[in-house]
Short mmCIF file of C-alpha atoms in Angstrom, two decimals:
data_model
loop_
_atom_site.label_atom_id
_atom_site.label_comp_id
_atom_site.label_asym_id
_atom_site.label_seq_id
_atom_site.Cartn_x
_atom_site.Cartn_y
_atom_site.Cartn_z
CA UNK W 1 -16.53 30.19 -9.33
CA UNK W 2 -16.76 31.71 -5.62
CA UNK W 3 -20.10 29.85 -5.12
CA UNK W 4 -18.36 26.57 -6.27
CA UNK W 5 -15.48 27.37 -3.80
CA UNK W 6 -17.78 28.24 -1.13
CA UNK W 7 -19.79 25.09 -1.48
CA UNK W 8 -16.57 22.85 -1.65
CA UNK W 9 -15.26 24.62 1.33
CA UNK W 10 -18.38 23.70 3.37
CA UNK W 11 -18.77 20.15 2.38
CA UNK W 12 -15.57 18.89 1.12
CA UNK W 13 -12.84 20.39 3.45
CA UNK W 14 -14.35 18.95 6.54
CA UNK W 15 -14.50 15.52 5.02
CA UNK W 16 -10.96 15.76 3.66
CA UNK W 17 -9.61 17.08 7.12
CA UNK W 18 -11.30 14.05 8.76
CA UNK W 19 -9.92 11.60 6.23
CA UNK W 20 -6.38 12.84 6.42
CA UNK W 21 -6.53 12.87 10.10
CA UNK W 22 -7.91 9.41 10.51
CA UNK W 23 -5.80 7.20 12.63
CA UNK W 24 -6.64 4.08 10.82
CA UNK W 25 -5.78 5.50 7.38
CA UNK W 26 -2.54 7.07 8.76
CA UNK W 27 -1.49 3.67 10.03
CA UNK W 28 -1.98 2.04 6.75
CA UNK W 29 -0.28 4.53 4.80
CA UNK W 30 2.66 4.62 7.16
CA UNK W 31 2.91 0.98 6.95
CA UNK W 32 2.84 0.82 3.27
CA UNK W 33 5.60 3.54 3.41
CA UNK W 34 7.80 1.57 5.69
CA UNK W 35 7.25 -1.48 3.51
CA UNK W 36 8.57 0.32 0.36
CA UNK W 37 12.11 -1.06 0.72
CA UNK W 38 11.04 -4.44 0.78
CA UNK W 39 8.52 -4.04 -2.16
CA UNK W 40 11.38 -2.48 -4.19
CA UNK W 41 13.99 -5.02 -3.34
CA UNK W 42 11.60 -7.97 -4.35
CA UNK W 43 10.65 -6.14 -7.70
CA UNK W 44 14.44 -5.46 -8.64
CA UNK W 45 15.51 -9.08 -7.96
CA UNK W 46 12.62 -10.40 -9.87
CA UNK W 47 13.25 -8.24 -12.83
CA UNK W 48 17.01 -9.37 -12.66
CA UNK W 49 15.85 -12.82 -12.72
CA UNK W 50 13.36 -12.54 -15.58
CA UNK W 51 14.73 -10.09 -17.81
CA UNK W 52 14.00 -11.59 -21.34
CA UNK W 53 17.52 -11.29 -23.01
CA UNK W 54 18.31 -14.88 -24.57
CA UNK W 55 22.13 -14.44 -23.77
CA UNK W 56 21.49 -12.97 -20.37
CA UNK W 57 19.22 -15.89 -19.60
CA UNK W 58 21.75 -18.54 -20.70
CA UNK W 59 24.28 -17.07 -18.55
CA UNK W 60 21.92 -16.84 -15.28
CA UNK W 61 21.28 -20.90 -16.03
CA UNK W 62 24.75 -21.48 -16.54
CA UNK W 63 25.89 -19.75 -13.39
CA UNK W 64 23.08 -20.78 -11.27
CA UNK W 65 22.31 -17.04 -10.74
CA UNK W 66 18.44 -17.57 -11.80
CA UNK W 67 18.16 -19.60 -8.64
CA UNK W 68 19.98 -17.21 -6.33
CA UNK W 69 18.21 -14.20 -7.72
CA UNK W 70 14.73 -16.11 -6.92
CA UNK W 71 15.45 -16.29 -3.30
CA UNK W 72 14.75 -12.65 -2.49
CA UNK W 73 11.32 -12.37 -4.44
CA UNK W 74 10.11 -15.58 -2.74
CA UNK W 75 10.32 -14.03 0.81
CA UNK W 76 9.57 -10.33 -0.28
CA UNK W 77 6.89 -9.99 -3.15
CA UNK W 78 5.30 -13.45 -2.27
CA UNK W 79 4.91 -12.77 1.22
CA UNK W 80 4.31 -9.20 1.37
CA UNK W 81 1.12 -9.71 3.64
CA UNK W 82 3.16 -10.99 6.25
CA UNK W 83 5.38 -7.89 6.57
CA UNK W 84 2.33 -5.59 6.13
CA UNK W 85 0.29 -7.03 9.10
CA UNK W 86 2.91 -6.46 11.59
CA UNK W 87 3.64 -2.92 10.44
CA UNK W 88 0.07 -1.96 10.46
CA UNK W 89 -0.54 -3.32 13.88
CA UNK W 90 2.65 -1.67 14.98
CA UNK W 91 1.78 1.82 13.35
CA UNK W 92 -1.74 1.75 14.69
CA UNK W 93 -0.54 1.49 18.37
CA UNK W 94 1.95 4.21 17.64
CA UNK W 95 -0.57 6.59 16.33
CA UNK W 96 -2.84 5.91 19.28
CA UNK W 97 -0.11 6.87 21.68
CA UNK W 98 0.71 3.39 22.78
CA UNK W 99 4.31 3.36 21.33
CA UNK W 100 5.71 1.02 24.36
CA UNK W 101 3.15 -1.59 23.28
CA UNK W 102 3.51 -1.26 19.49
CA UNK W 103 5.86 -4.22 18.90
CA UNK W 104 3.66 -6.45 21.02
CA UNK W 105 0.75 -5.38 19.03
CA UNK W 106 2.63 -6.09 15.78
CA UNK W 107 3.51 -9.58 17.11
CA UNK W 108 -0.13 -10.37 18.19
CA UNK W 109 -1.43 -9.09 14.53
CA UNK W 110 0.96 -11.42 13.04
CA UNK W 111 -0.23 -14.19 15.32
CA UNK W 112 -3.80 -13.63 14.27
CA UNK W 113 -2.88 -13.41 10.70
CA UNK W 114 -1.25 -16.87 10.67
CA UNK W 115 -4.15 -18.21 12.86
CA UNK W 116 -6.60 -17.22 10.00
CA UNK W 117 -4.86 -18.96 7.30
CA UNK W 118 -6.17 -22.53 6.91
CA UNK W 119 -3.80 -25.44 7.65
CA UNK W 120 -3.45 -28.19 4.83
CA UNK W 121 -2.47 -28.28 1.26
CA UNK W 122 -3.34 -30.57 -1.48
CA UNK W 123 -1.59 -31.38 -4.94
CA UNK W 124 -0.88 -34.08 -7.45
CA UNK W 125 2.14 -36.30 -6.98
CA UNK W 126 4.53 -36.18 -9.99
CA UNK W 127 4.99 -39.88 -10.39
CA UNK W 128 1.85 -41.49 -9.10
CA UNK W 129 -0.52 -38.75 -10.40
CA UNK W 130 -2.48 -39.36 -7.28
CA UNK W 131 -4.06 -36.37 -5.16
CA UNK W 132 -1.68 -35.95 -2.02
CA UNK W 133 -3.18 -34.04 1.06
CA UNK W 134 -0.90 -32.76 3.73
CA UNK W 135 -2.53 -31.69 6.90
CA UNK W 136 0.37 -30.19 8.74
CA UNK W 137 1.35 -27.42 6.25
CA UNK W 138 0.54 -23.60 5.75
CA UNK W 139 -1.14 -22.59 2.73
CA UNK W 140 0.95 -19.84 1.33
CA UNK W 141 -1.55 -18.42 -1.18
CA UNK W 142 -2.72 -15.62 1.26
CA UNK W 143 0.74 -14.68 2.28
CA UNK W 144 1.09 -12.43 -0.94
CA UNK W 145 -1.21 -10.23 -2.99
CA UNK W 146 -4.44 -12.15 -2.01
CA UNK W 147 -3.86 -11.63 1.65
CA UNK W 148 -2.99 -7.92 1.71
CA UNK W 149 -6.54 -6.76 2.66
CA UNK W 150 -6.70 -9.54 5.30
CA UNK W 151 -3.44 -8.13 6.65
CA UNK W 152 -4.69 -4.45 6.75
CA UNK W 153 -8.08 -5.69 8.56
CA UNK W 154 -6.22 -7.75 10.96
CA UNK W 155 -3.47 -5.14 11.50
CA UNK W 156 -6.25 -2.78 12.51
CA UNK W 157 -8.53 -4.95 14.52
CA UNK W 158 -5.88 -6.71 16.74
CA UNK W 159 -4.39 -3.50 18.18
CA UNK W 160 -7.93 -1.88 18.55
CA UNK W 161 -8.73 -5.06 21.06
CA UNK W 162 -5.35 -4.69 22.61
CA UNK W 163 -6.14 -0.86 23.44
CA UNK W 164 -9.67 -1.95 24.57
CA UNK W 165 -7.72 -4.23 27.22
CA UNK W 166 -5.18 -1.77 28.16
CA UNK W 167 -7.80 1.00 28.91
CA UNK W 168 -9.51 -1.26 31.39
CA UNK W 169 -6.00 -2.37 32.86
CA UNK W 170 -6.78 -6.06 32.14
CA UNK W 171 -2.83 -6.58 32.61
CA UNK W 172 -0.58 -8.37 34.96
CA UNK W 173 1.11 -5.77 37.23
CA UNK W 174 4.54 -7.13 38.78
CA UNK W 175 6.39 -5.42 41.62
CA UNK W 176 8.41 -2.26 40.89
CA UNK W 177 11.70 -4.21 41.36
CA UNK W 178 11.21 -6.47 38.48
CA UNK W 179 13.05 -5.19 35.44
CA UNK W 180 11.09 -3.24 32.97
CA UNK W 181 11.59 -5.71 29.98
CA UNK W 182 10.25 -8.63 32.07
CA UNK W 183 7.24 -6.59 33.54
CA UNK W 184 6.30 -5.42 30.06
CA UNK W 185 6.36 -8.80 28.70
CA UNK W 186 3.90 -10.18 31.32
CA UNK W 187 1.73 -7.07 30.99
CA UNK W 188 0.93 -8.13 27.42
CA UNK W 189 0.04 -11.88 28.53
CA UNK W 190 -3.82 -11.02 29.22
CA UNK W 191 -4.40 -9.01 26.00
CA UNK W 192 -2.55 -11.72 24.16
CA UNK W 193 -4.68 -14.48 25.60
CA UNK W 194 -7.84 -12.26 24.95
CA UNK W 195 -6.70 -11.79 21.28
CA UNK W 196 -6.07 -15.41 20.61
CA UNK W 197 -9.25 -16.75 22.21
CA UNK W 198 -11.24 -14.03 20.34
CA UNK W 199 -9.83 -14.74 16.92
CA UNK W 200 -9.72 -18.29 17.54
CA UNK W 201 -13.53 -18.19 17.68
CA UNK W 202 -13.64 -16.10 14.59
CA UNK W 203 -11.76 -18.59 12.68
CA UNK W 204 -14.01 -21.35 13.94
CA UNK W 205 -17.13 -19.50 12.97
CA UNK W 206 -15.76 -18.97 9.48
CA UNK W 207 -14.87 -22.57 9.09
CA UNK W 208 -18.76 -23.38 9.30
CA UNK W 209 -19.54 -21.15 6.27
CA UNK W 210 -19.28 -21.78 2.75
CA UNK W 211 -16.16 -19.88 2.46
CA UNK W 212 -14.44 -22.03 4.93
CA UNK W 213 -11.94 -19.32 6.18
CA UNK W 214 -11.69 -15.50 7.04
CA UNK W 215 -9.05 -14.90 4.31
CA UNK W 216 -11.34 -16.25 1.58
CA UNK W 217 -14.36 -14.23 2.75
CA UNK W 218 -12.26 -10.99 2.76
CA UNK W 219 -10.81 -11.76 -0.49
CA UNK W 220 -14.25 -12.52 -2.15
CA UNK W 221 -16.31 -9.72 -0.80
CA UNK W 222 -13.74 -7.04 -0.36
CA UNK W 223 -10.47 -7.53 -2.25
CA UNK W 224 -11.78 -8.89 -5.53
CA UNK W 225 -14.57 -6.10 -5.87
CA UNK W 226 -11.97 -3.14 -4.90
CA UNK W 227 -9.31 -4.30 -7.25
CA UNK W 228 -11.72 -4.82 -10.01
CA UNK W 229 -12.92 -1.39 -9.49
CA UNK W 230 -9.38 -0.19 -9.51
CA UNK W 231 -8.58 -1.65 -12.73
CA UNK W 232 -10.95 0.86 -14.39
CA UNK W 233 -9.10 3.97 -15.91
CA UNK W 234 -12.00 6.05 -14.40
CA UNK W 235 -11.37 5.18 -10.96
CA UNK W 236 -7.83 6.06 -11.19
CA UNK W 237 -8.66 9.35 -12.79
CA UNK W 238 -11.14 10.06 -9.94
CA UNK W 239 -8.00 9.56 -7.52
CA UNK W 240 -6.09 12.09 -9.57
CA UNK W 241 -8.84 14.65 -9.62
CA UNK W 242 -9.40 14.38 -5.81
CA UNK W 243 -5.60 14.78 -5.28
CA UNK W 244 -5.51 17.94 -7.31
CA UNK W 245 -8.65 19.31 -5.86
CA UNK W 246 -7.65 18.78 -2.30
CA UNK W 247 -4.14 20.62 -3.09
CA UNK W 248 -6.36 23.63 -4.20
CA UNK W 249 -7.52 24.18 -0.66
CA UNK W 250 -4.35 23.56 0.92
CA UNK W 251 -4.93 20.03 1.96
CA UNK W 252 -2.11 17.45 1.26
CA UNK W 253 -4.20 15.51 -1.41
CA UNK W 254 -1.58 12.54 -1.26
CA UNK W 255 -1.98 11.92 2.48
CA UNK W 256 -5.81 12.05 2.02
CA UNK W 257 -5.97 9.61 -1.01
CA UNK W 258 -2.79 7.53 -0.82
CA UNK W 259 -4.09 4.98 1.77
CA UNK W 260 -6.87 4.15 -0.38
CA UNK W 261 -4.85 4.03 -3.69
CA UNK W 262 -2.02 2.02 -2.07
CA UNK W 263 -4.43 -0.51 -0.66
CA UNK W 264 -6.25 -0.87 -4.09
CA UNK W 265 -3.45 -1.02 -6.39
CA UNK W 266 -0.61 -2.93 -4.59
CA UNK W 267 -2.36 -6.19 -5.01
CA UNK W 268 -2.53 -5.35 -8.66
CA UNK W 269 1.04 -4.65 -8.95
CA UNK W 270 1.78 -7.93 -7.08
CA UNK W 271 -0.13 -9.90 -9.56
CA UNK W 272 1.71 -8.20 -12.35
CA UNK W 273 5.12 -9.18 -10.69
CA UNK W 274 3.73 -12.81 -10.29
CA UNK W 275 3.07 -12.66 -13.89
CA UNK W 276 6.41 -11.46 -14.72
CA UNK W 277 8.07 -14.38 -12.71
CA UNK W 278 6.16 -16.98 -14.93
CA UNK W 279 6.65 -15.05 -18.16
CA UNK W 280 2.81 -14.48 -18.66
CA UNK W 281 1.29 -11.28 -19.77
CA UNK W 282 0.46 -8.72 -17.25
CA UNK W 283 -3.18 -9.00 -16.19
CA UNK W 284 -3.52 -5.30 -15.15
CA UNK W 285 -2.96 -2.26 -17.28
CA UNK W 286 -3.05 0.26 -14.31
CA UNK W 287 -0.93 -0.18 -10.86
CA UNK W 288 0.28 2.21 -8.40
CA UNK W 289 3.45 2.57 -10.62
CA UNK W 290 1.27 4.44 -13.05
CA UNK W 291 0.71 7.16 -10.35
CA UNK W 292 4.34 7.77 -9.86
CA UNK W 293 5.60 7.47 -13.48
CA UNK W 294 2.71 9.03 -15.48
CA UNK W 295 0.36 10.91 -13.07
CA UNK W 296 2.48 12.87 -10.78
CA UNK W 297 5.43 13.86 -12.79
CA UNK W 298 7.27 16.24 -10.68
CA UNK W 299 4.51 15.73 -7.86
CA UNK W 300 0.87 16.28 -7.45
CA UNK W 301 -0.44 18.11 -10.57
CA UNK W 302 2.51 17.01 -12.83
CA UNK W 303 4.27 20.44 -12.07
CA UNK W 304 7.77 19.19 -13.38
CA UNK W 305 7.17 21.14 -16.73
CA UNK W 306 5.97 24.20 -14.87
CA UNK W 307 9.14 24.35 -12.78
CA UNK W 308 11.59 23.85 -15.72
CA UNK W 309 9.55 26.75 -17.48
CA UNK W 310 9.76 29.11 -14.56
CA UNK W 311 13.37 28.32 -13.89
CA UNK W 312 14.64 29.20 -17.46
CA UNK W 313 11.98 31.04 -19.24
CA UNK W 314 9.96 33.07 -16.83
CA UNK W 315 10.28 36.90 -17.27
CA UNK W 316 9.61 37.72 -13.78
CA UNK W 317 12.67 37.54 -11.54
CA UNK W 318 10.54 36.30 -8.80
CA UNK W 319 8.83 33.38 -10.67
CA UNK W 320 12.35 32.49 -11.95
CA UNK W 321 13.75 32.35 -8.60
CA UNK W 322 10.86 30.19 -7.33
CA UNK W 323 11.34 27.91 -10.35
CA UNK W 324 15.06 27.32 -9.69
CA UNK W 325 14.27 26.71 -6.06
CA UNK W 326 11.42 24.31 -6.67
CA UNK W 327 13.04 22.40 -9.70
CA UNK W 328 15.33 20.11 -7.47
CA UNK W 329 12.39 19.44 -5.13
CA UNK W 330 10.19 18.54 -8.26
CA UNK W 331 12.55 16.04 -9.72
CA UNK W 332 11.97 13.84 -6.39
CA UNK W 333 8.06 14.47 -6.61
CA UNK W 334 8.02 17.07 -3.90
CA UNK W 335 6.07 20.32 -5.09
CA UNK W 336 4.89 22.15 -2.11
CA UNK W 337 7.40 25.17 -3.12
CA UNK W 338 5.36 25.48 -6.41
CA UNK W 339 1.92 24.70 -4.76
CA UNK W 340 2.25 27.22 -2.08
CA UNK W 341 4.85 29.66 -3.40
CA UNK W 342 3.21 30.50 -6.92
CA UNK W 343 0.64 29.76 -5.36
CA UNK W 344 -1.78 27.16 -6.90
CA UNK W 345 -3.60 27.08 -3.50
CA UNK W 346 -7.06 28.88 -3.86
CA UNK W 347 -5.81 30.10 -7.32
CA UNK W 348 -8.98 29.48 -9.52
CA UNK W 349 -6.75 30.04 -12.83
CA UNK W 350 -3.89 27.78 -11.93
CA UNK W 351 -6.03 24.95 -10.44
CA UNK W 352 -7.31 24.22 -13.91
CA UNK W 353 -3.99 22.96 -15.51
CA UNK W 354 -3.21 21.57 -12.22
CA UNK W 355 -6.12 19.23 -12.45
CA UNK W 356 -6.10 18.64 -16.36
CA UNK W 357 -2.35 17.85 -16.74
CA UNK W 358 -2.02 14.82 -14.61
CA UNK W 359 -5.28 13.56 -16.14
CA UNK W 360 -3.92 14.13 -19.60
CA UNK W 361 -0.54 12.37 -18.95
CA UNK W 362 -2.31 9.46 -17.60
CA UNK W 363 -4.83 9.12 -20.38
CA UNK W 364 -1.86 9.39 -22.88
CA UNK W 365 -0.04 6.73 -21.09
CA UNK W 366 -2.96 4.29 -20.76
CA UNK W 367 -3.80 4.76 -24.44
CA UNK W 368 -0.20 3.88 -25.46
CA UNK W 369 -0.39 1.00 -23.03
CA UNK W 370 -3.73 -0.34 -24.57
CA UNK W 371 -2.19 0.11 -28.10
CA UNK W 372 1.00 -1.95 -26.73
CA UNK W 373 3.19 0.87 -27.82
CA UNK W 374 4.72 1.04 -24.12
CA UNK W 375 4.51 -2.00 -21.60
CA UNK W 376 2.30 -2.05 -18.59
CA UNK W 377 3.96 -1.29 -15.28
#
């Protein structure tokens, strides 16, 4: 055990420290955290609209509430990439110490995101059954789940270019007497022009390829393989294992793993929500919801049961006090009082159930989902 611990401390801890401190990953994680209320709102409204109770559905149709409830999912769940690209761009600037330019960077990220979406849609007319092409229309396909990875990449690339221009002072400097708001607006003009020209060339370059546009390239080569990998229970179990292992060394496992977990499993969750809106079967059995509902009951390691046992059944007064202190926090998924107070950190005995428990709860839930005893989330 000592040799294994020494090996992990030598090779794993430096990697984990670098990953947890990586500004790119921190920006992605922060953006998804800020986006959470919008995601939850869209999911709740969609659930209220599609709840399959015959009497309830008849009531919604009679009162037109089914139409009203559909407004919010249409501009939240179906347009999540639009919110994400702005938040990633803004968060990345803030992480790099450019808070004053963060909003401008988010705005330019949004500009580039729309720039990369191909114009023009086609469809079949209901009456004539002829194919109709509309050139001056925005293809909405990549505004939702298929565009999330594009949103992340654009949200990181645009502020990187912005920072590059700021460091070289490629900005318009107005006299000191000019109001700060006006001066700051003009200072972002040159970086904005550079970003617009650069990514216009990128868009044109991809239009010459078989993929036709940047979004389709990212979706084909990055998002589809990663989400396909994420659909495997083994991938999900690897994330669970890594979170628990990082906690053993006192590193916040969630901060290290969550940016990867969120980027991979959010598109899967959105595809399930889209299936829910159409009444189709869920295409994915594993989403990020499995993490919070089954794999981290009481926080990382699934420590809620441990907190309950310590609070009410522990013979040691110290452990009983610790359990009662940690239980309220554990109910909200926060388990640092147990992790550091028991402690589980650097404890070769307690790390075993800390790893095995969340793996077991996930496997049980996955088996029940496959057997259709419980629904997919």
